[in-house]
Amino acid sequence: MRLSIRWRLTLWNGSVLALVLLAFAGVVYWLSANGLYRQVDDSLQDGLRQIKEDKRLLTSARDRRLAHWVEELDEHTGLLCAISKNGDWLAKSPGLDSLSLVQTTTETKIAETQFPGGERFRILIASLSIQDEIFVIQILAPLHHLDQALSTLRTVLAMAIPLALRVCCGVGLLLTRKALAPVDQLRRATEEVTADHLDRRLPLTNPEDELGLLTRTINSMIDRLEKSFHEIRRFTADASHELRTPLTALRTELEVALKSETREEVHQLLSSLLEECHHLTRLTDQLLTLSREDAGIHSPKVEQIDLMKTAQNVVENMRPLAEMKGIDLQCEGASIQLSADEGRLRQVLYNLVDNAIKCTAK
């Protein structure tokens, strides 16, 4: 079963929104994680800077001063510290005995390490040269607070994204329904347009938007339909009017023929019936020609003809009808050559002569 347009729009918008929210959540999580790690790294760098800037390290109390910094960082900043000299530990924060620490290095670097129990640390390793002696300083920052913050962020995003998606899809469905409400109005208004009510038009609220263009297109189509229906009705009325006269004449003459007793009267009536049949044939041909023209399939056959000869032929065929009404029908004139469709021209002449006979008083 195919879904309605409003549901398809809602699903499409919901799918796009879900992708956008997931991308947004990923960016937020990545930026937050980078920011938290940067803060930890800054705290490690700040601890190392404080040790390097201590002027008392140049005195004889250097070793005690370094041990003091190990205690100071642990007590005030929560950072663990271990300092070694010539491969031997000079000072170490409590709890670092279970952690395998390097005792030599030639560069400053930051990495991650993990205790055997699973606790993660961010560690800074740097070398410090004091009076030709090399000290290796290792400062560690526990990451459990950072892990908790990121876990909380993941939980919030996991709860917020489905909720936001549900709310947005609900609002989107309402907005889609409201936006498509004019379409339902157009549908109901279109159903009221029938063959008997082609004068009705769809209401045009906003001619500049897509629905306005659709409404104008439908109204134009109704205009064309109304014009076509009028032409069909007029054609039907004209055809009925034209066919009624020869049919009435045929019926009358047949009734008279049935009552006639002499052969001459029957022969005369049969001649009249034959003429009416010719009249009906011409009328049928005319109706067929009109139908072909309306359908656009009629192509005139142009050729050289003699107008006088064609007119005389029409007059000869129509003379019996004229004589029945007591009219003397003659055709006189010089020969005229022209290029025309002889069939169409013959129909025009038949109409002219037929109308002349009908409209001429006895």
Coordinates of C-alpha atoms in Angstrom, one line a residue:
M1 CA 0.0 0.0 0.0
R2 CA 1.4 3.4 -1.1
L3 CA 1.6 6.0 1.6
S4 CA -0.1 9.4 1.2
I5 CA 2.0 12.4 0.2
R6 CA 1.9 13.9 3.7
W7 CA 3.3 10.7 5.2
R8 CA 5.9 10.4 2.5
L9 CA 7.0 14.0 3.1
T10 CA 7.1 13.4 6.9
L11 CA 9.2 10.2 6.5
W12 CA 11.6 11.9 4.1
N13 CA 11.9 14.9 6.4
G14 CA 12.3 12.6 9.4
S15 CA 15.0 10.6 7.7
V16 CA 16.9 13.7 6.7
L17 CA 16.5 15.2 10.2
A18 CA 17.7 11.9 11.8
L19 CA 20.9 12.0 9.7
V20 CA 21.4 15.7 10.6
L21 CA 20.8 15.0 14.3
L22 CA 23.2 12.1 14.2
A23 CA 25.9 14.2 12.5
F24 CA 25.3 17.0 14.9
A25 CA 25.6 14.6 17.9
G26 CA 28.8 13.2 16.5
V27 CA 30.2 16.7 16.0
V28 CA 29.1 17.7 19.5
Y29 CA 30.6 14.6 21.1
W30 CA 33.9 15.0 19.1
L31 CA 34.2 18.7 20.1
S32 CA 33.4 18.0 23.7
A33 CA 35.9 15.1 23.9
N34 CA 38.6 17.2 22.3
G35 CA 37.8 20.1 24.6
L36 CA 38.0 17.9 27.7
Y37 CA 41.2 16.2 26.6
R38 CA 42.7 19.6 25.8
Q39 CA 41.9 20.8 29.3
V40 CA 43.6 17.7 30.8
D41 CA 46.6 18.3 28.5
D42 CA 46.7 22.0 29.5
S43 CA 46.7 21.0 33.2
L44 CA 49.6 18.6 32.6
Q45 CA 51.5 21.3 30.7
D46 CA 50.8 23.8 33.4
G47 CA 52.2 21.4 36.1
L48 CA 55.3 20.9 34.1
R49 CA 55.7 24.7 33.6
Q50 CA 55.4 25.3 37.3
I51 CA 58.2 22.8 38.0
K52 CA 60.5 24.3 35.3
E53 CA 59.9 27.9 36.5
D54 CA 60.9 27.1 40.1
K55 CA 64.2 29.0 40.8
R56 CA 64.9 26.9 43.9
L57 CA 65.8 24.0 41.6
L58 CA 69.2 25.7 41.1
T59 CA 70.1 25.5 44.8
S60 CA 71.4 22.7 46.8
A61 CA 67.9 21.8 47.9
R62 CA 67.0 20.7 44.4
D63 CA 66.1 17.1 45.2
R64 CA 63.9 18.1 48.1
R65 CA 62.3 20.8 46.0
L66 CA 61.4 18.2 43.3
A67 CA 59.9 15.9 45.9
H68 CA 57.9 18.9 47.2
W69 CA 56.5 19.4 43.7
V70 CA 55.4 15.8 43.6
E71 CA 53.4 16.3 46.8
E72 CA 52.1 19.8 45.7
L73 CA 50.7 18.6 42.4
D74 CA 49.0 15.6 44.0
E75 CA 47.5 17.7 46.8
H76 CA 46.3 20.8 45.0
T77 CA 45.7 19.7 41.4
G78 CA 44.9 16.0 41.7
L79 CA 47.8 15.2 39.3
L80 CA 50.1 12.3 40.1
C81 CA 53.8 12.8 39.5
A82 CA 57.0 10.7 39.3
I83 CA 60.5 12.1 39.0
S84 CA 63.6 10.0 38.3
K85 CA 67.3 10.8 38.0
N86 CA 69.9 8.6 36.3
G87 CA 67.5 5.7 36.3
D88 CA 66.6 5.9 40.0
W89 CA 63.3 7.2 41.4
L90 CA 63.7 10.5 43.2
A91 CA 60.1 11.0 44.2
K92 CA 56.8 9.3 43.3
S93 CA 53.1 9.9 44.1
P94 CA 51.4 7.2 46.1
G95 CA 49.7 4.6 44.0
L96 CA 52.2 4.7 41.1
D97 CA 54.1 1.6 42.2
S98 CA 51.8 -0.6 40.2
L99 CA 52.3 1.4 37.1
S100 CA 55.2 0.7 34.8
L101 CA 56.8 4.1 34.1
V102 CA 59.7 5.0 31.8
Q103 CA 62.8 6.4 33.5
T104 CA 64.5 7.9 30.4
T105 CA 63.3 10.1 27.6
T106 CA 64.7 12.6 25.2
E107 CA 61.5 14.4 24.2
T108 CA 58.3 15.8 25.7
K109 CA 55.2 13.8 24.8
I110 CA 51.7 13.2 26.0
A111 CA 50.1 9.8 25.8
E112 CA 47.6 7.6 27.5
T113 CA 48.3 4.7 29.9
Q114 CA 46.3 2.3 32.0
F115 CA 46.7 0.8 35.4
P116 CA 46.4 -2.9 35.8
G117 CA 43.0 -2.4 37.5
G118 CA 41.7 -0.7 34.3
E119 CA 41.9 3.0 35.4
R120 CA 43.0 5.3 32.6
F121 CA 45.5 8.1 32.8
R122 CA 46.7 10.9 30.6
I123 CA 50.5 11.0 31.0
L124 CA 53.0 13.7 30.1
I125 CA 56.7 12.6 29.9
A126 CA 59.4 15.3 29.7
S127 CA 63.1 15.6 30.5
L128 CA 64.5 18.4 32.6
S129 CA 68.2 19.4 32.6
I130 CA 69.4 21.0 35.8
Q131 CA 73.1 21.8 36.2
D132 CA 74.2 19.1 33.8
E133 CA 71.9 16.5 35.4
I134 CA 69.0 15.0 33.6
F135 CA 65.7 14.4 35.3
V136 CA 62.7 12.6 33.8
I137 CA 59.4 14.1 35.0
Q138 CA 56.2 12.2 34.5
I139 CA 52.9 13.8 35.3
L140 CA 49.6 11.8 35.2
A141 CA 46.0 13.0 35.2
P142 CA 43.3 10.5 36.0
L143 CA 40.6 10.3 33.3
H144 CA 37.7 8.9 35.3
H145 CA 36.1 12.4 35.5
L146 CA 36.5 12.8 31.8
D147 CA 35.0 9.4 31.1
Q148 CA 32.1 10.1 33.4
A149 CA 31.4 13.4 31.6
L150 CA 31.6 11.8 28.1
S151 CA 29.3 8.9 29.3
T152 CA 26.8 11.5 30.6
L153 CA 27.0 13.3 27.3
R154 CA 26.4 10.1 25.4
T155 CA 23.3 9.3 27.6
V156 CA 21.9 12.8 27.0
L157 CA 22.4 12.6 23.3
A158 CA 20.9 9.1 23.1
M159 CA 17.8 10.4 24.9
A160 CA 17.6 13.8 23.3
I161 CA 17.9 12.7 19.6
P162 CA 14.9 10.3 19.6
L163 CA 12.8 12.8 21.5
A164 CA 13.8 15.7 19.2
L165 CA 13.1 13.5 16.2
R166 CA 9.7 12.4 17.5
V167 CA 8.7 16.0 18.2
C168 CA 10.0 17.3 14.9
C169 CA 8.2 14.5 13.0
G170 CA 5.0 15.3 14.8
V171 CA 5.3 19.0 14.1
G172 CA 6.3 18.2 10.5
L173 CA 3.2 16.1 10.0
L174 CA 1.0 18.8 11.3
L175 CA 2.7 21.4 9.1
T176 CA 2.5 19.1 6.0
R177 CA -1.2 18.5 6.7
K178 CA -1.8 22.2 6.9
A179 CA 0.3 22.9 3.8
L180 CA -1.6 20.2 1.8
A181 CA -5.0 21.4 3.0
P182 CA -5.5 23.6 -0.1
V183 CA -5.0 20.4 -2.2
D184 CA -8.0 18.8 -0.5
Q185 CA -10.0 21.9 -1.1
L186 CA -9.1 21.8 -4.8
R187 CA -10.0 18.1 -5.0
R188 CA -13.5 18.8 -3.5
A189 CA -14.0 21.8 -5.7
T190 CA -12.9 19.8 -8.8
E191 CA -15.4 17.0 -7.9
E192 CA -18.2 19.6 -8.2
V193 CA -17.2 20.4 -11.8
T194 CA -19.4 18.1 -14.0
A195 CA -20.7 18.2 -17.5
D196 CA -23.8 20.1 -16.2
H197 CA -21.7 22.5 -14.1
L198 CA -18.9 23.5 -16.4
D199 CA -19.4 27.2 -15.5
R200 CA -17.8 26.6 -12.1
R201 CA -14.2 27.5 -11.4
L202 CA -11.7 26.6 -8.7
P203 CA -11.0 29.3 -6.1
L204 CA -7.6 31.0 -6.7
T205 CA -6.1 32.0 -3.3
N206 CA -2.5 32.7 -4.2
P207 CA -1.8 32.9 -8.0
E208 CA 2.0 33.0 -7.5
D209 CA 2.7 29.8 -5.6
E210 CA 2.7 26.2 -7.0
L211 CA -1.0 25.6 -6.0
G212 CA -2.0 28.8 -7.6
L213 CA -0.3 27.7 -10.9
L214 CA -2.0 24.3 -10.7
T215 CA -5.4 26.0 -10.0
R216 CA -5.0 28.3 -13.0
T217 CA -4.0 25.3 -15.2
I218 CA -7.1 23.4 -14.1
N219 CA -9.4 26.4 -14.7
S220 CA -7.9 26.8 -18.2
M221 CA -8.6 23.1 -18.8
I222 CA -12.2 23.6 -17.6
D223 CA -12.5 26.6 -20.0
R224 CA -11.5 24.4 -22.9
L225 CA -13.8 21.6 -21.8
E226 CA -16.7 24.0 -21.5
K227 CA -16.0 25.4 -25.0
S228 CA -15.8 21.8 -26.4
F229 CA -19.1 20.8 -24.8
H230 CA -20.8 23.9 -26.2
E231 CA -19.5 23.0 -29.6
I232 CA -20.6 19.4 -29.3
R233 CA -24.1 20.5 -28.2
R234 CA -24.4 23.0 -31.0
F235 CA -23.2 20.4 -33.5
T236 CA -25.7 17.9 -32.2
A237 CA -28.5 20.5 -32.3
D238 CA -27.6 21.5 -35.9
A239 CA -27.3 17.8 -37.0
S240 CA -30.7 17.0 -35.5
H241 CA -32.3 20.0 -37.1
E242 CA -30.8 19.2 -40.5
L243 CA -31.8 15.5 -40.3
R244 CA -35.3 16.2 -39.2
T245 CA -36.5 17.7 -42.4
P246 CA -35.4 15.0 -44.9
L247 CA -36.5 12.2 -42.5
T248 CA -40.0 13.8 -42.2
A249 CA -40.2 14.1 -46.0
L250 CA -39.2 10.5 -46.4
R251 CA -41.8 9.3 -44.0
T252 CA -44.5 11.5 -45.5
E253 CA -43.7 10.4 -49.1
L254 CA -43.6 6.7 -48.0
E255 CA -47.0 7.0 -46.5
V256 CA -48.3 8.6 -49.7
A257 CA -46.6 5.9 -51.8
L258 CA -48.4 3.2 -49.8
K259 CA -51.7 4.9 -50.6
S260 CA -51.0 5.6 -54.3
E261 CA -52.9 3.5 -56.9
T262 CA -51.3 4.5 -60.2
R263 CA -47.9 3.6 -61.4
E264 CA -47.0 7.1 -62.4
E265 CA -47.7 8.4 -58.9
V266 CA -45.5 5.6 -57.4
H267 CA -42.7 6.4 -59.8
Q268 CA -42.8 10.1 -59.0
L269 CA -42.8 9.4 -55.3
L270 CA -39.9 7.0 -55.6
S271 CA -38.0 9.7 -57.5
S272 CA -38.7 12.1 -54.7
L273 CA -37.6 9.5 -52.1
L274 CA -34.4 9.0 -54.1
E275 CA -33.7 12.7 -54.0
E276 CA -34.3 12.8 -50.2
C277 CA -31.8 9.9 -49.9
H278 CA -29.3 11.9 -51.9
H279 CA -30.0 14.8 -49.6
L280 CA -29.4 12.6 -46.5
T281 CA -26.2 11.3 -48.0
R282 CA -24.9 14.8 -48.7
L283 CA -25.8 15.8 -45.1
T284 CA -24.1 12.8 -43.7
D285 CA -21.0 13.6 -45.7
Q286 CA -21.0 17.1 -44.4
L287 CA -21.3 15.9 -40.8
L288 CA -18.4 13.5 -41.4
T289 CA -16.3 16.3 -42.9
L290 CA -17.0 18.5 -39.8
S291 CA -16.0 15.6 -37.5
R292 CA -12.8 15.0 -39.4
E293 CA -12.0 18.7 -39.3
D294 CA -12.6 18.9 -35.5
A295 CA -10.3 15.8 -35.1
G296 CA -7.7 17.4 -37.3
I297 CA -7.5 14.6 -39.8
H298 CA -9.1 16.2 -42.8
S299 CA -6.7 17.2 -45.6
P300 CA -8.2 19.1 -48.6
K301 CA -7.6 17.7 -52.0
V302 CA -6.8 20.7 -54.2
E303 CA -7.0 20.2 -58.0
Q304 CA -8.0 22.2 -61.2
I305 CA -11.8 22.2 -61.7
D306 CA -14.4 23.9 -63.8
L307 CA -16.6 25.9 -61.5
M308 CA -19.5 26.2 -64.0
K309 CA -19.4 22.4 -64.7
T310 CA -19.6 21.6 -60.9
A311 CA -22.4 24.1 -60.4
Q312 CA -24.4 22.7 -63.3
N313 CA -24.0 19.2 -61.9
V314 CA -25.3 20.4 -58.5
V315 CA -28.3 22.2 -60.1
E316 CA -29.2 19.1 -62.1
N317 CA -29.2 17.0 -58.9
M318 CA -31.3 19.6 -57.0
R319 CA -33.8 20.4 -59.9
P320 CA -36.3 17.7 -58.9
L321 CA -36.5 19.1 -55.4
A322 CA -37.0 22.6 -56.9
E323 CA -39.7 21.4 -59.2
M324 CA -41.6 19.8 -56.3
K325 CA -41.9 23.3 -54.9
G326 CA -42.8 24.8 -58.3
I327 CA -39.4 26.5 -58.7
D328 CA -37.6 26.7 -62.1
L329 CA -33.9 26.1 -61.3
Q330 CA -31.4 27.2 -64.0
C331 CA -27.5 27.6 -64.1
E332 CA -26.0 29.9 -66.7
G333 CA -22.6 31.4 -67.1
A334 CA -19.1 31.1 -68.6
S335 CA -16.5 28.5 -67.8
I336 CA -14.3 29.4 -64.8
Q337 CA -11.1 27.4 -64.0
L338 CA -9.8 27.4 -60.4
S339 CA -7.8 25.3 -57.9
A340 CA -10.0 24.0 -55.1
D341 CA -11.2 20.9 -53.3
E342 CA -14.1 19.8 -55.5
G343 CA -15.8 17.8 -52.8
R344 CA -15.9 20.8 -50.4
L345 CA -16.9 23.2 -53.1
R346 CA -19.7 20.8 -54.2
Q347 CA -21.0 20.8 -50.5
V348 CA -21.0 24.5 -50.4
L349 CA -23.0 24.8 -53.6
Y350 CA -25.5 22.1 -52.4
N351 CA -26.0 24.2 -49.2
L352 CA -26.5 27.4 -51.1
V353 CA -29.0 25.8 -53.6
D354 CA -30.8 24.0 -50.8
N355 CA -31.2 27.1 -48.7
A356 CA -32.3 29.0 -51.8
I357 CA -35.0 26.5 -52.5
K358 CA -36.2 26.4 -48.9
C359 CA -36.3 30.2 -48.6
T360 CA -37.9 31.0 -52.1
A361 CA -41.7 31.5 -52.0
K362 CA -43.8 29.7 -54.5

